[in-house]
Coordinates of C-alpha atoms in Angstrom, one line a residue:
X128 CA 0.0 0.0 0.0
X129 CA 0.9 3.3 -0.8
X130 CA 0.3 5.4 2.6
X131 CA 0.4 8.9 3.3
X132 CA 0.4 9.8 6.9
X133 CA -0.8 13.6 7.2
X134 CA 0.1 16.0 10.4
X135 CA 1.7 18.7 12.4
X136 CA 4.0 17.0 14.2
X137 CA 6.5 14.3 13.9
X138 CA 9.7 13.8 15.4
X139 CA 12.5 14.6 15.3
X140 CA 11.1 18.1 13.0
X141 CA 8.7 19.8 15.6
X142 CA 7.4 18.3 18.5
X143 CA 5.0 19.7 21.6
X144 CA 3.1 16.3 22.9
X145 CA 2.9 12.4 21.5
X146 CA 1.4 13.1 18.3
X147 CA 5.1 13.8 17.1
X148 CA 6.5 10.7 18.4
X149 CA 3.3 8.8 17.0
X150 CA 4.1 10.5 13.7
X151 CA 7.6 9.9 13.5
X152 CA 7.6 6.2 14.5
X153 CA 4.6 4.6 13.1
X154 CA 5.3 4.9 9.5
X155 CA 8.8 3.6 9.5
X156 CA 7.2 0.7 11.2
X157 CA 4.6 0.6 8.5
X158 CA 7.6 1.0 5.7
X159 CA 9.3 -1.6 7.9
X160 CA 6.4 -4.6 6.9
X161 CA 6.7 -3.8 3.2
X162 CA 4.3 -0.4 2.4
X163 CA 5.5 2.8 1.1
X164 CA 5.2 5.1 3.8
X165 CA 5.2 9.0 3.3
X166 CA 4.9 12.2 5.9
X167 CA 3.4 15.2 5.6
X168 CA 4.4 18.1 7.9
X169 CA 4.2 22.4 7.8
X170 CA 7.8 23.6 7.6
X171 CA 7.6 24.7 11.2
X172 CA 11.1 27.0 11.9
X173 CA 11.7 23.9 14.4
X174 CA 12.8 21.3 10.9
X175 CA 15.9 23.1 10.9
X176 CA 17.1 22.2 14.1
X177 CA 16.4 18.4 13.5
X178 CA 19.8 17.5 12.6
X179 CA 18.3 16.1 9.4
X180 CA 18.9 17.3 5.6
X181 CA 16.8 19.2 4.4
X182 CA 15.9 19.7 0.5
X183 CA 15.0 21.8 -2.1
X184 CA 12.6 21.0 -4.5
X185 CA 11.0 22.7 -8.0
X186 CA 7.5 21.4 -6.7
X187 CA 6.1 24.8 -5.7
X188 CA 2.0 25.9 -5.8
X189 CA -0.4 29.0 -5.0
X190 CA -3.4 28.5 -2.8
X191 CA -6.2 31.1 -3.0
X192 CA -6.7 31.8 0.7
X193 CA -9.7 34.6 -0.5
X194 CA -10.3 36.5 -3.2
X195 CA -7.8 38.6 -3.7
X196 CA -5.2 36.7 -1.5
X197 CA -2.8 33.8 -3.4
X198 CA -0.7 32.4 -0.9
X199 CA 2.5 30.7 -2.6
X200 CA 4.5 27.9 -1.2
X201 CA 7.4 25.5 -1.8
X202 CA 7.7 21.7 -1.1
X203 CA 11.1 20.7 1.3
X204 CA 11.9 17.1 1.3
X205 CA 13.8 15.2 4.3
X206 CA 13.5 11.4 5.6
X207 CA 12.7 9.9 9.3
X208 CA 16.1 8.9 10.4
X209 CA 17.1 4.9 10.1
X210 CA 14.4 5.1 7.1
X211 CA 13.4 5.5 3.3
X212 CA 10.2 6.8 5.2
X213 CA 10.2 10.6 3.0
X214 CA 9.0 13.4 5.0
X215 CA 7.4 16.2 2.7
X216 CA 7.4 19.9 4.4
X217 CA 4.7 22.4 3.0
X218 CA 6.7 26.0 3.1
X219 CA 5.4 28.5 4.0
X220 CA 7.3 31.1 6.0
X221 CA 4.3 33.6 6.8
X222 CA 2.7 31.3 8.5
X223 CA 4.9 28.5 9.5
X224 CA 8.1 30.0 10.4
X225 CA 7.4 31.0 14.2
X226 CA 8.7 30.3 17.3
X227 CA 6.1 28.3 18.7
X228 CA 3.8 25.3 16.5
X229 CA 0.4 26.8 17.5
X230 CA 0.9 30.0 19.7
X231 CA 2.5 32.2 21.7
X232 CA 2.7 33.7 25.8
X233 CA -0.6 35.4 24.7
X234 CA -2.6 32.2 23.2
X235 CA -3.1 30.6 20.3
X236 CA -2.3 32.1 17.3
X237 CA -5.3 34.2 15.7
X238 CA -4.9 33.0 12.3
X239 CA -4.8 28.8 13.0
X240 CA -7.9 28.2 11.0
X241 CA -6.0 30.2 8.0
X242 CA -2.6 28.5 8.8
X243 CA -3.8 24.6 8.6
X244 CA -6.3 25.5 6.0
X245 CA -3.7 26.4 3.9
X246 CA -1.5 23.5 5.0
X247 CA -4.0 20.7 4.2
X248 CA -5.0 22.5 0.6
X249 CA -1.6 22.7 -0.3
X250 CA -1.2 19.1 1.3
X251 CA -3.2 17.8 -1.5
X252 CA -2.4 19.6 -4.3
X253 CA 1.3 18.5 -3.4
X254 CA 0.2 15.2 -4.0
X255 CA -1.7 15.7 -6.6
X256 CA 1.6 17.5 -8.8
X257 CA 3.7 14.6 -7.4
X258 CA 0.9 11.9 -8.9
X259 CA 1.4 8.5 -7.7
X260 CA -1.9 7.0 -6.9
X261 CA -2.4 6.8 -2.5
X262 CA -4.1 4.0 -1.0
X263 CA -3.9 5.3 2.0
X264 CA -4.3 9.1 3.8
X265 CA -3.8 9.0 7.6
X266 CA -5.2 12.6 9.2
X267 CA -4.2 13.1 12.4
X268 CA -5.9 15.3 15.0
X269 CA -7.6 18.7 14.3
X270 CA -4.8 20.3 11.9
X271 CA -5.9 17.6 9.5
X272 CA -9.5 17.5 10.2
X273 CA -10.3 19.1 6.3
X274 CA -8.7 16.7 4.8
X275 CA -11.3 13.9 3.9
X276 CA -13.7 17.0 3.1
X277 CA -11.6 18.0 0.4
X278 CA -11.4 15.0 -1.2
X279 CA -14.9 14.5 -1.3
X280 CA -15.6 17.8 -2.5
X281 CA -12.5 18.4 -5.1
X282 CA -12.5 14.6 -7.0
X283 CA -11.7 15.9 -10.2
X284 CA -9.1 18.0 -9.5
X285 CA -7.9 15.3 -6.9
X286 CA -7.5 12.5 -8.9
X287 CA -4.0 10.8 -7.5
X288 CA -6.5 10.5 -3.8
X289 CA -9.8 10.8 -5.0
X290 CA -10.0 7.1 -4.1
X291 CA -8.3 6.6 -0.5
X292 CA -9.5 6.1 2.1
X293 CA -9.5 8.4 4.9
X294 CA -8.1 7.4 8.1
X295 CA -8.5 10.4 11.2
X296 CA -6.5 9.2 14.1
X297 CA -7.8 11.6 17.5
X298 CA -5.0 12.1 19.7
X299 CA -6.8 13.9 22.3
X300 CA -10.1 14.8 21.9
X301 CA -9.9 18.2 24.0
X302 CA -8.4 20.1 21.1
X303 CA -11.0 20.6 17.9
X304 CA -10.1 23.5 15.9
X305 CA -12.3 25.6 16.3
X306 CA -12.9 29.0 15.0
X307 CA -15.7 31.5 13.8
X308 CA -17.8 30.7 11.2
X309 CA -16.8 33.4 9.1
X310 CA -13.6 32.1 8.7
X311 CA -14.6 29.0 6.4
X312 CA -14.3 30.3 3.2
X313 CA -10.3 29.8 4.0
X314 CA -10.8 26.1 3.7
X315 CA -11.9 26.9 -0.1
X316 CA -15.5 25.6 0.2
X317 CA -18.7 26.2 -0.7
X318 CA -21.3 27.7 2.0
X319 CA -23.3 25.1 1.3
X320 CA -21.2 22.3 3.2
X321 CA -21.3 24.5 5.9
X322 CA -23.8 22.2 7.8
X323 CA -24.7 20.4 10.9
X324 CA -23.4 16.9 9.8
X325 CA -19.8 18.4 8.6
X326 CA -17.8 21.1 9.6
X327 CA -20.8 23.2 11.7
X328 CA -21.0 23.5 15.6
X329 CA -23.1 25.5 17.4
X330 CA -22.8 28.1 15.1
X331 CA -18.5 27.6 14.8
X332 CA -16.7 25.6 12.5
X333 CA -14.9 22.9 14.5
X334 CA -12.2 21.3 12.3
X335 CA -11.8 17.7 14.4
X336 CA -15.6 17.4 13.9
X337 CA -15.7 17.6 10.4
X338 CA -12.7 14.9 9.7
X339 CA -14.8 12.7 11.7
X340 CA -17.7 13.1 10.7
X341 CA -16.6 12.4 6.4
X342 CA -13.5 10.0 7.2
X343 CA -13.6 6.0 6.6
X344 CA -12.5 5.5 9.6
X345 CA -12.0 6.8 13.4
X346 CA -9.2 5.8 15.6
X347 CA -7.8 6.9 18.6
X348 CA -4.2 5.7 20.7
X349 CA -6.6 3.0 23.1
X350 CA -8.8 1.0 22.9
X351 CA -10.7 2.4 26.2
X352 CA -10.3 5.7 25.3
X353 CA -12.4 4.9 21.8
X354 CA -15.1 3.9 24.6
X355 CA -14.6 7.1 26.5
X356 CA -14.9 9.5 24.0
X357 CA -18.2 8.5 22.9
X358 CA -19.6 9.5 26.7
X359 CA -20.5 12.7 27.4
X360 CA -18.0 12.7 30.2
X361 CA -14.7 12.7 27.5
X362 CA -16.9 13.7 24.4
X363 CA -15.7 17.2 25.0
X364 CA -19.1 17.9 23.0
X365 CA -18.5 15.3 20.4
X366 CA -19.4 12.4 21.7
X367 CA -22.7 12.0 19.6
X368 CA -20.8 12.7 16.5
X369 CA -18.4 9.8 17.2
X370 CA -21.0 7.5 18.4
X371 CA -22.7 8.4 14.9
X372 CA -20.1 6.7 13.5
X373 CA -20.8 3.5 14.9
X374 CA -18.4 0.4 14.6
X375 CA -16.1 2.4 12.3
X376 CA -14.2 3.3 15.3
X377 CA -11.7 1.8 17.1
X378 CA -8.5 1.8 19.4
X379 CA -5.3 1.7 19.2
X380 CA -2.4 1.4 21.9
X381 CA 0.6 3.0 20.9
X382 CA 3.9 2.1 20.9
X383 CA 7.3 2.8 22.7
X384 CA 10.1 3.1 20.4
X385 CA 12.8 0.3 22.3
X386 CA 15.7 1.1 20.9
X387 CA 15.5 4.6 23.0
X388 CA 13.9 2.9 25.9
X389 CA 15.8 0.2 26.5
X390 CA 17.5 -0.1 29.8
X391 CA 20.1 -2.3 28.8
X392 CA 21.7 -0.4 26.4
X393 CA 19.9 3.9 27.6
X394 CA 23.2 5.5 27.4
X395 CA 21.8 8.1 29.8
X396 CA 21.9 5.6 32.6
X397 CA 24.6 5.7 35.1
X398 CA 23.9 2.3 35.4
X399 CA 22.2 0.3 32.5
X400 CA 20.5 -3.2 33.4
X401 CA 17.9 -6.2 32.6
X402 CA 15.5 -8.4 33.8
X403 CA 18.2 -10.7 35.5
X404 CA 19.7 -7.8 37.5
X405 CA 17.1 -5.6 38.0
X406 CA 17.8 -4.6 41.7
X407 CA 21.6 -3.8 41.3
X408 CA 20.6 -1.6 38.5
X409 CA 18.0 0.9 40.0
X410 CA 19.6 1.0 43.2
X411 CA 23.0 2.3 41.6
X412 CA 20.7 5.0 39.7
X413 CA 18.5 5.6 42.3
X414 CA 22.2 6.2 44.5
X415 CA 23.6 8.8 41.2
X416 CA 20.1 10.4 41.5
X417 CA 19.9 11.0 45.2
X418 CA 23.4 12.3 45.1
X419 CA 22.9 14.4 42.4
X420 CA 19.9 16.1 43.5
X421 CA 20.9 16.4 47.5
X422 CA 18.6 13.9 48.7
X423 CA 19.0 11.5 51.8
X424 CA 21.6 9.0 50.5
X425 CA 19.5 5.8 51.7
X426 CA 18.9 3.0 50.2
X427 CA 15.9 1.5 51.4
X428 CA 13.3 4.7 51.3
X429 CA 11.2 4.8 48.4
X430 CA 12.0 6.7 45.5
X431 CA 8.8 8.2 43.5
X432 CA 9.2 9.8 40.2
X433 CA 7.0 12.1 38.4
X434 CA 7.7 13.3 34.6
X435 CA 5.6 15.4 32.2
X436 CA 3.8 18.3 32.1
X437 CA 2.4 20.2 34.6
X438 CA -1.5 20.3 33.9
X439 CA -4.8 19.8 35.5
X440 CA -5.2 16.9 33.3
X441 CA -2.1 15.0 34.9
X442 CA -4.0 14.9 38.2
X443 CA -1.9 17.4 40.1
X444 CA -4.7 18.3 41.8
X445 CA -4.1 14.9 43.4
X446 CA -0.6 14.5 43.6
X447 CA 0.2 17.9 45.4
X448 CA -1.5 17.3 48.7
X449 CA 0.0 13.5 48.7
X450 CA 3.4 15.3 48.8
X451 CA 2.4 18.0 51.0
X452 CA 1.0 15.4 53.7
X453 CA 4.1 13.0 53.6
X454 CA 6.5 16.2 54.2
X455 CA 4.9 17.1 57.2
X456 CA 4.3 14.2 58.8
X457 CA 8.0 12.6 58.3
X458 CA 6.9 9.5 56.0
X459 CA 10.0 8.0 54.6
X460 CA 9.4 8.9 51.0
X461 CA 11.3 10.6 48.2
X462 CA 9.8 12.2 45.7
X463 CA 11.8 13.4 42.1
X464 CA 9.8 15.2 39.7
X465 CA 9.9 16.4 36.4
X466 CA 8.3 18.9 33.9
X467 CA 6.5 22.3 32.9
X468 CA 3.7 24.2 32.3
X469 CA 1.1 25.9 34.6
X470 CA 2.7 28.6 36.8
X471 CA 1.0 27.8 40.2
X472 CA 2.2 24.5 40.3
X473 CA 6.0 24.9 39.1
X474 CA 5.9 27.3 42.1
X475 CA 3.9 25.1 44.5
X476 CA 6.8 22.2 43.6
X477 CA 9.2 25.0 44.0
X478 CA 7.9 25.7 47.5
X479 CA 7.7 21.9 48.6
X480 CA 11.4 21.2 47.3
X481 CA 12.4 23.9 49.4
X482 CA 10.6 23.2 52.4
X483 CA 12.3 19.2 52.5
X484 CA 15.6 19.3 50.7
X485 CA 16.7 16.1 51.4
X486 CA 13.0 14.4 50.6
X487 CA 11.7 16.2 47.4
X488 CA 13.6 17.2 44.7
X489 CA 12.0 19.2 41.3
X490 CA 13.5 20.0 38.0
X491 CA 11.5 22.7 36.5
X492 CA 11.8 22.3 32.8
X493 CA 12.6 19.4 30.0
X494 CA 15.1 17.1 29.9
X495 CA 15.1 14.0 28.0
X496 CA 18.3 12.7 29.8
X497 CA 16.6 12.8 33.2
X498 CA 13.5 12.0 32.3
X499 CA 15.3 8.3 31.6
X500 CA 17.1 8.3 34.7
X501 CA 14.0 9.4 36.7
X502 CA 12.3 6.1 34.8
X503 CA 15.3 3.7 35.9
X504 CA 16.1 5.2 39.5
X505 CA 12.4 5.2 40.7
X506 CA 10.6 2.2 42.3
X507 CA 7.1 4.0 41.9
X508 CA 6.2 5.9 38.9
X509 CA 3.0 8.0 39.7
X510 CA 0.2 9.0 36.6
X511 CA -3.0 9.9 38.4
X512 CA -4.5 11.9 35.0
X513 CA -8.3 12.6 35.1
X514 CA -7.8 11.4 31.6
X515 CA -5.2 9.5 29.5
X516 CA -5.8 9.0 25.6
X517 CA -2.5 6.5 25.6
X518 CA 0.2 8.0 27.9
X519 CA 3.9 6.5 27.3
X520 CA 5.2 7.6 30.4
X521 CA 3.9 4.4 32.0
X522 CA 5.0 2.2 29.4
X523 CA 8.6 3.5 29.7
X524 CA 8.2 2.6 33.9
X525 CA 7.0 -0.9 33.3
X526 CA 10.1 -1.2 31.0
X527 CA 12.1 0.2 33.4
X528 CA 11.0 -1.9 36.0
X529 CA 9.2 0.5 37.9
X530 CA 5.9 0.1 39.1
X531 CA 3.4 2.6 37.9
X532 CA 0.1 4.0 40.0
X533 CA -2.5 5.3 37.7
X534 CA -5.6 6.0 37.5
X535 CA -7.6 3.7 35.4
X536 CA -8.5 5.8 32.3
X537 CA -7.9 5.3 28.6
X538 CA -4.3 3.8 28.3
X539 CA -3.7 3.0 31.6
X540 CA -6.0 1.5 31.9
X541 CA -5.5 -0.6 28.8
X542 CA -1.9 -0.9 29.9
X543 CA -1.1 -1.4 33.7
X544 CA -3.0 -4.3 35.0
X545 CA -4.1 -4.0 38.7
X546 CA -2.8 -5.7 41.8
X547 CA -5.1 -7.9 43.1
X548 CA -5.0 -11.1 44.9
X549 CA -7.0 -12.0 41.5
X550 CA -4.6 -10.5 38.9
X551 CA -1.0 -12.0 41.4
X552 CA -2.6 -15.5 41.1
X553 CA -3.1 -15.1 37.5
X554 CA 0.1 -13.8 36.9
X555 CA -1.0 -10.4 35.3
X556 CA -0.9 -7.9 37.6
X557 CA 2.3 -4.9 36.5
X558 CA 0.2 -2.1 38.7
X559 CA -1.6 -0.4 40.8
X560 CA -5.0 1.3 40.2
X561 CA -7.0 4.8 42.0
X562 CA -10.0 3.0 43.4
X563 CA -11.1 6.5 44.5
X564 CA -10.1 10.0 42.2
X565 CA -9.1 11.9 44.9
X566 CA -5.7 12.4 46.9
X567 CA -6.5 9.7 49.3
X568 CA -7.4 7.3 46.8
X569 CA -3.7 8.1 45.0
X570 CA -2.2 8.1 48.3
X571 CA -4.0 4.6 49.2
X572 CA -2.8 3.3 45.7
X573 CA 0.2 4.7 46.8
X574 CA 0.8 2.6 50.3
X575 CA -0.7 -0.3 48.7
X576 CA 2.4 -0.8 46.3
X577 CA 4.8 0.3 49.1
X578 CA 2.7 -1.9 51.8
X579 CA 4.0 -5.2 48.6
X580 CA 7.4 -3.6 47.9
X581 CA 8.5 -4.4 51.7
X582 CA 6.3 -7.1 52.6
X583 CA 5.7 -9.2 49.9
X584 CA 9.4 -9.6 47.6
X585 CA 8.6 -12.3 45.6
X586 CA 5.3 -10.9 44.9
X587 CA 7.3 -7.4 43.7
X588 CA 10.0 -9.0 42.3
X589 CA 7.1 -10.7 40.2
X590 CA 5.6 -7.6 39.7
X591 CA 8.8 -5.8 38.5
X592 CA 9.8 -8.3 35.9
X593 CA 6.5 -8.5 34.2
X594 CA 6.5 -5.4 33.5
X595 CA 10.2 -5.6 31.9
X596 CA 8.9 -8.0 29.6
X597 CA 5.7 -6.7 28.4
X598 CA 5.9 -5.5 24.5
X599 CA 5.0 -2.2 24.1
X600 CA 6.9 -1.9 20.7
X601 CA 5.7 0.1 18.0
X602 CA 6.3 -2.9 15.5
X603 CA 3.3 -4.5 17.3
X604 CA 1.0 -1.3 17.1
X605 CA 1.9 -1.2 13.4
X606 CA 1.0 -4.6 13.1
X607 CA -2.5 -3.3 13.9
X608 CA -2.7 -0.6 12.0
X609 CA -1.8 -2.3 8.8
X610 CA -4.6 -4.5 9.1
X611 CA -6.8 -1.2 10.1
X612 CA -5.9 -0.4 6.4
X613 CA -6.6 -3.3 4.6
X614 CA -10.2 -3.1 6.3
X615 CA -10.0 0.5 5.0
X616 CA -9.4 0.2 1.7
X617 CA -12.2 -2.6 1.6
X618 CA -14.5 0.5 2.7
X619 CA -13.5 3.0 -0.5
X620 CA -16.3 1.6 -2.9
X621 CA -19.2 3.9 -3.6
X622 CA -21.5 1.4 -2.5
X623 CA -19.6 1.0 1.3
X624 CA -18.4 4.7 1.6

């Protein structure tokens, strides 16, 4: 199959969340069983500092963004690294080359809907100059969301897509696109698919609603989160549009890439290790992180690491008063966090860090090298998000060997297994689940692991190894989706469409 995979992200070009890594890994995994795999990206100002060539080519078009207004752009060509996976940039530098993907300190960018209308026309007329036949066009979230309604409304000047099908992948359904409706004549449409069942909301045009509503096929990155989505709880509004679309959605997991994540050969470690020596290896990083930070150089307390952004989604609403409670009343805990993002908690973390030096350390900002020694130097990994479309942050901790307490919400739910005497007797459990959202159900969850990690070794030692060996490898998520296309493809007749 010839498959085009369609979005604004992808590592290593421009990256702000998953949908990068999900777009820079999956189709060399595709391309790796045998299908022709191509990317589409903007020419963010961020493809320059990818360490990757970047080319040149004569392929260059003008889009009418209104009348009076031709925008002109260029085609770059690169390749995802270890690859023959071609990576296509639209140029553009009036509305691509910025600091930031989407916006700035003051919010998102006013002229979004104008910026990824632009990029999805120009998307398809790029493949229409370059006129090999696609079997295949993966959208993925809201920055692709007009693509399927092009194609349906442009198949004679579309010819090289007219017939593939449409694939729109929603990476988290809290972000839609959406903008005033006086703004769709950018997408190059008529008023008259300006309508409930397509690209109309409550008087707005929401981009996300529209891909979903004219694609072949829904996915999302879990299988529970494909159920979630369709309740009003984690519709986010749209839940009746994607139950409207009845068993043409589905879920899922994604992948870690294991060459990265791999603790046996993560030259970030201090200490790299496997399944068979497990224990030696996180206590020597554990020891390099507790020096390094200025923590209590002990052993046997409990090292609990945190990494990601800091969000009201992530649960921090949770996770704050756990650590505030086991400061002040002395419980032998450690606590190393890592991330960004909303003021008033970098400062709250600040404030606790300060308060117990030697108990809680936080590292205000990104760094990739940590974040892997946080994963192999922690015995707990905590994740209590109010809601989870995949996560990876919990598959890199079950591959780590450290034991991660979530809530049980899209993919963790789909990915950590609970502790139960039901799930140790099976032999399944690699987890511990929030029986109650709220910081004394985390904190429960919490002493629960801790309450097996002293008392019960072979149990934890279990535990630990379990989740070493699990395969969360993109080559098995790709797996998937290849057959998600063959059942696509089967769907592009008139008569099924």
């Amino acid at each position: 199959m010839n498959i085009v995979y369609l979005s604004s992200e992808a590592v290593p070009f421009a990256k702000t969340g998953g949908l990068a890594d999900v777009c820079g890994t999956l189709p060399r995994e595709v391309a790796a069983l045998g299908h022709r795999c191509t990317v589409i990206i903007p020419a963010f100002r961020s493809i320059r500092r990818s360490g990757c060539d970047i080319e040149t080519t004569d392929l260059s078009f003008a889009i009418p963004m209104s009348p009076g207004k031709l925008i002109g752009g260029r085609l770059l060509k690169s390749q995802l690294p270890d690859s023959n996976v071609d990576v296509l940039m639209i140029d553009q530098p009036q509305y691509f080359d910025r600091p930031s993907l989407y916006g700035d300190a003051a919010g998102d960018y006013p002229d979004n809907a104008e910026r990824f209308s632009f990029f999805c026309r120009a998307a398809l007329v790029a493949l229409q100059r370059i006129g090999k036949k696609v079997d295949i066009l993966h959208c993925n979230d809201w920055q692709t969301g007009l693509i399927p309604g092009l194609i349906r409304a442009n198949q004679k000047q579309l010819s090289t897509v007219k017939d593939a099908a449409t694939i729109m992948t929603i990476h988290n359904m809290a972000y839609q696109g959406q903008f005033p409706a006086d703004e769709f004549p950018l997408t190059g449409l008529p008023w008259l698919e300006f309508n409930h069942r397509t690209y109309e909301y409550y008087g707005y045009m929401n981009f996300l609603k529209a891909g979903i509503a004219m694609c072949d096929l829904v996915t999302t990155v879990s299988p529970r989160y494909a159920m979630e989505i369709q309740t009003p709880y984690h519709g986010c509004g749209l839940d009746g549009v994607i139950a409207s679309r009845g068993g043409r959605v589905q879920g899922i997991t994604n992948g870690i890439d294991t060459s990265v994540w791999n603790p046996e050969t993560d030259v970030n470690l201090p200490a790299q290790f496997g399944v068979e020596n497990w224990r030696e290896g996180k206590l020597a990083n554990k020891r390099s992180l507790q020096k390094e930070f200025k923590l209590e150089e002990n052993d046997d307390v409990p090292m609990i690491g945190l990494v990601g952004r800091l969000a009201e989604q992530k649960g921090w609403d949770l996770i704050l008063p756990v650590i505030e409670r086991h400061v002040a009343e002395g419980r032998p805990t450690q606590w190393m966090v890592l991330g960004s993002g909303d003021p008033i908690i970098e400062k709250e973390l600040r404030r606790l860090a300060e308060a117990a030096p030697d108990q809680v350390a936080a590292h205000i900002g990104f760094n990739d090298s940590l974040a892997h020694r946080i994963e192999a130097g922690s015995d707990l990994f905590v994740m209590p998000s109010h809601y989870e479309p995949c996560g990876l942050n919990q598959l890199y901790s079950l591959r780590y060997g450290t034991v991660p307490v979530v809530t049980p919400t899209g993919g963790l739910a789909d990915t950590v297994v609970d502790t139960t005497p039901e799930s140790i007797a099976k032999k399944t459990a690699t987890g511990f689940h929030l029986a109650e959202i709220s910081s004394y159900g985390l904190d429960e969850a919490i002493g629960k692991a801790l309450y097996l990690r002293y008392h019960e070794e072979k149990n934890w030692d279990a535990l630990v190894r379990r989740g070493m060996t699990c395969d969360w490898s993109w080559r098995k998520s790709a797996s998937q989706y290849v057959s998600l296309y063959e059942s696509a493809v089967a769907l592009t007749t008139p008569a099924t469409r």
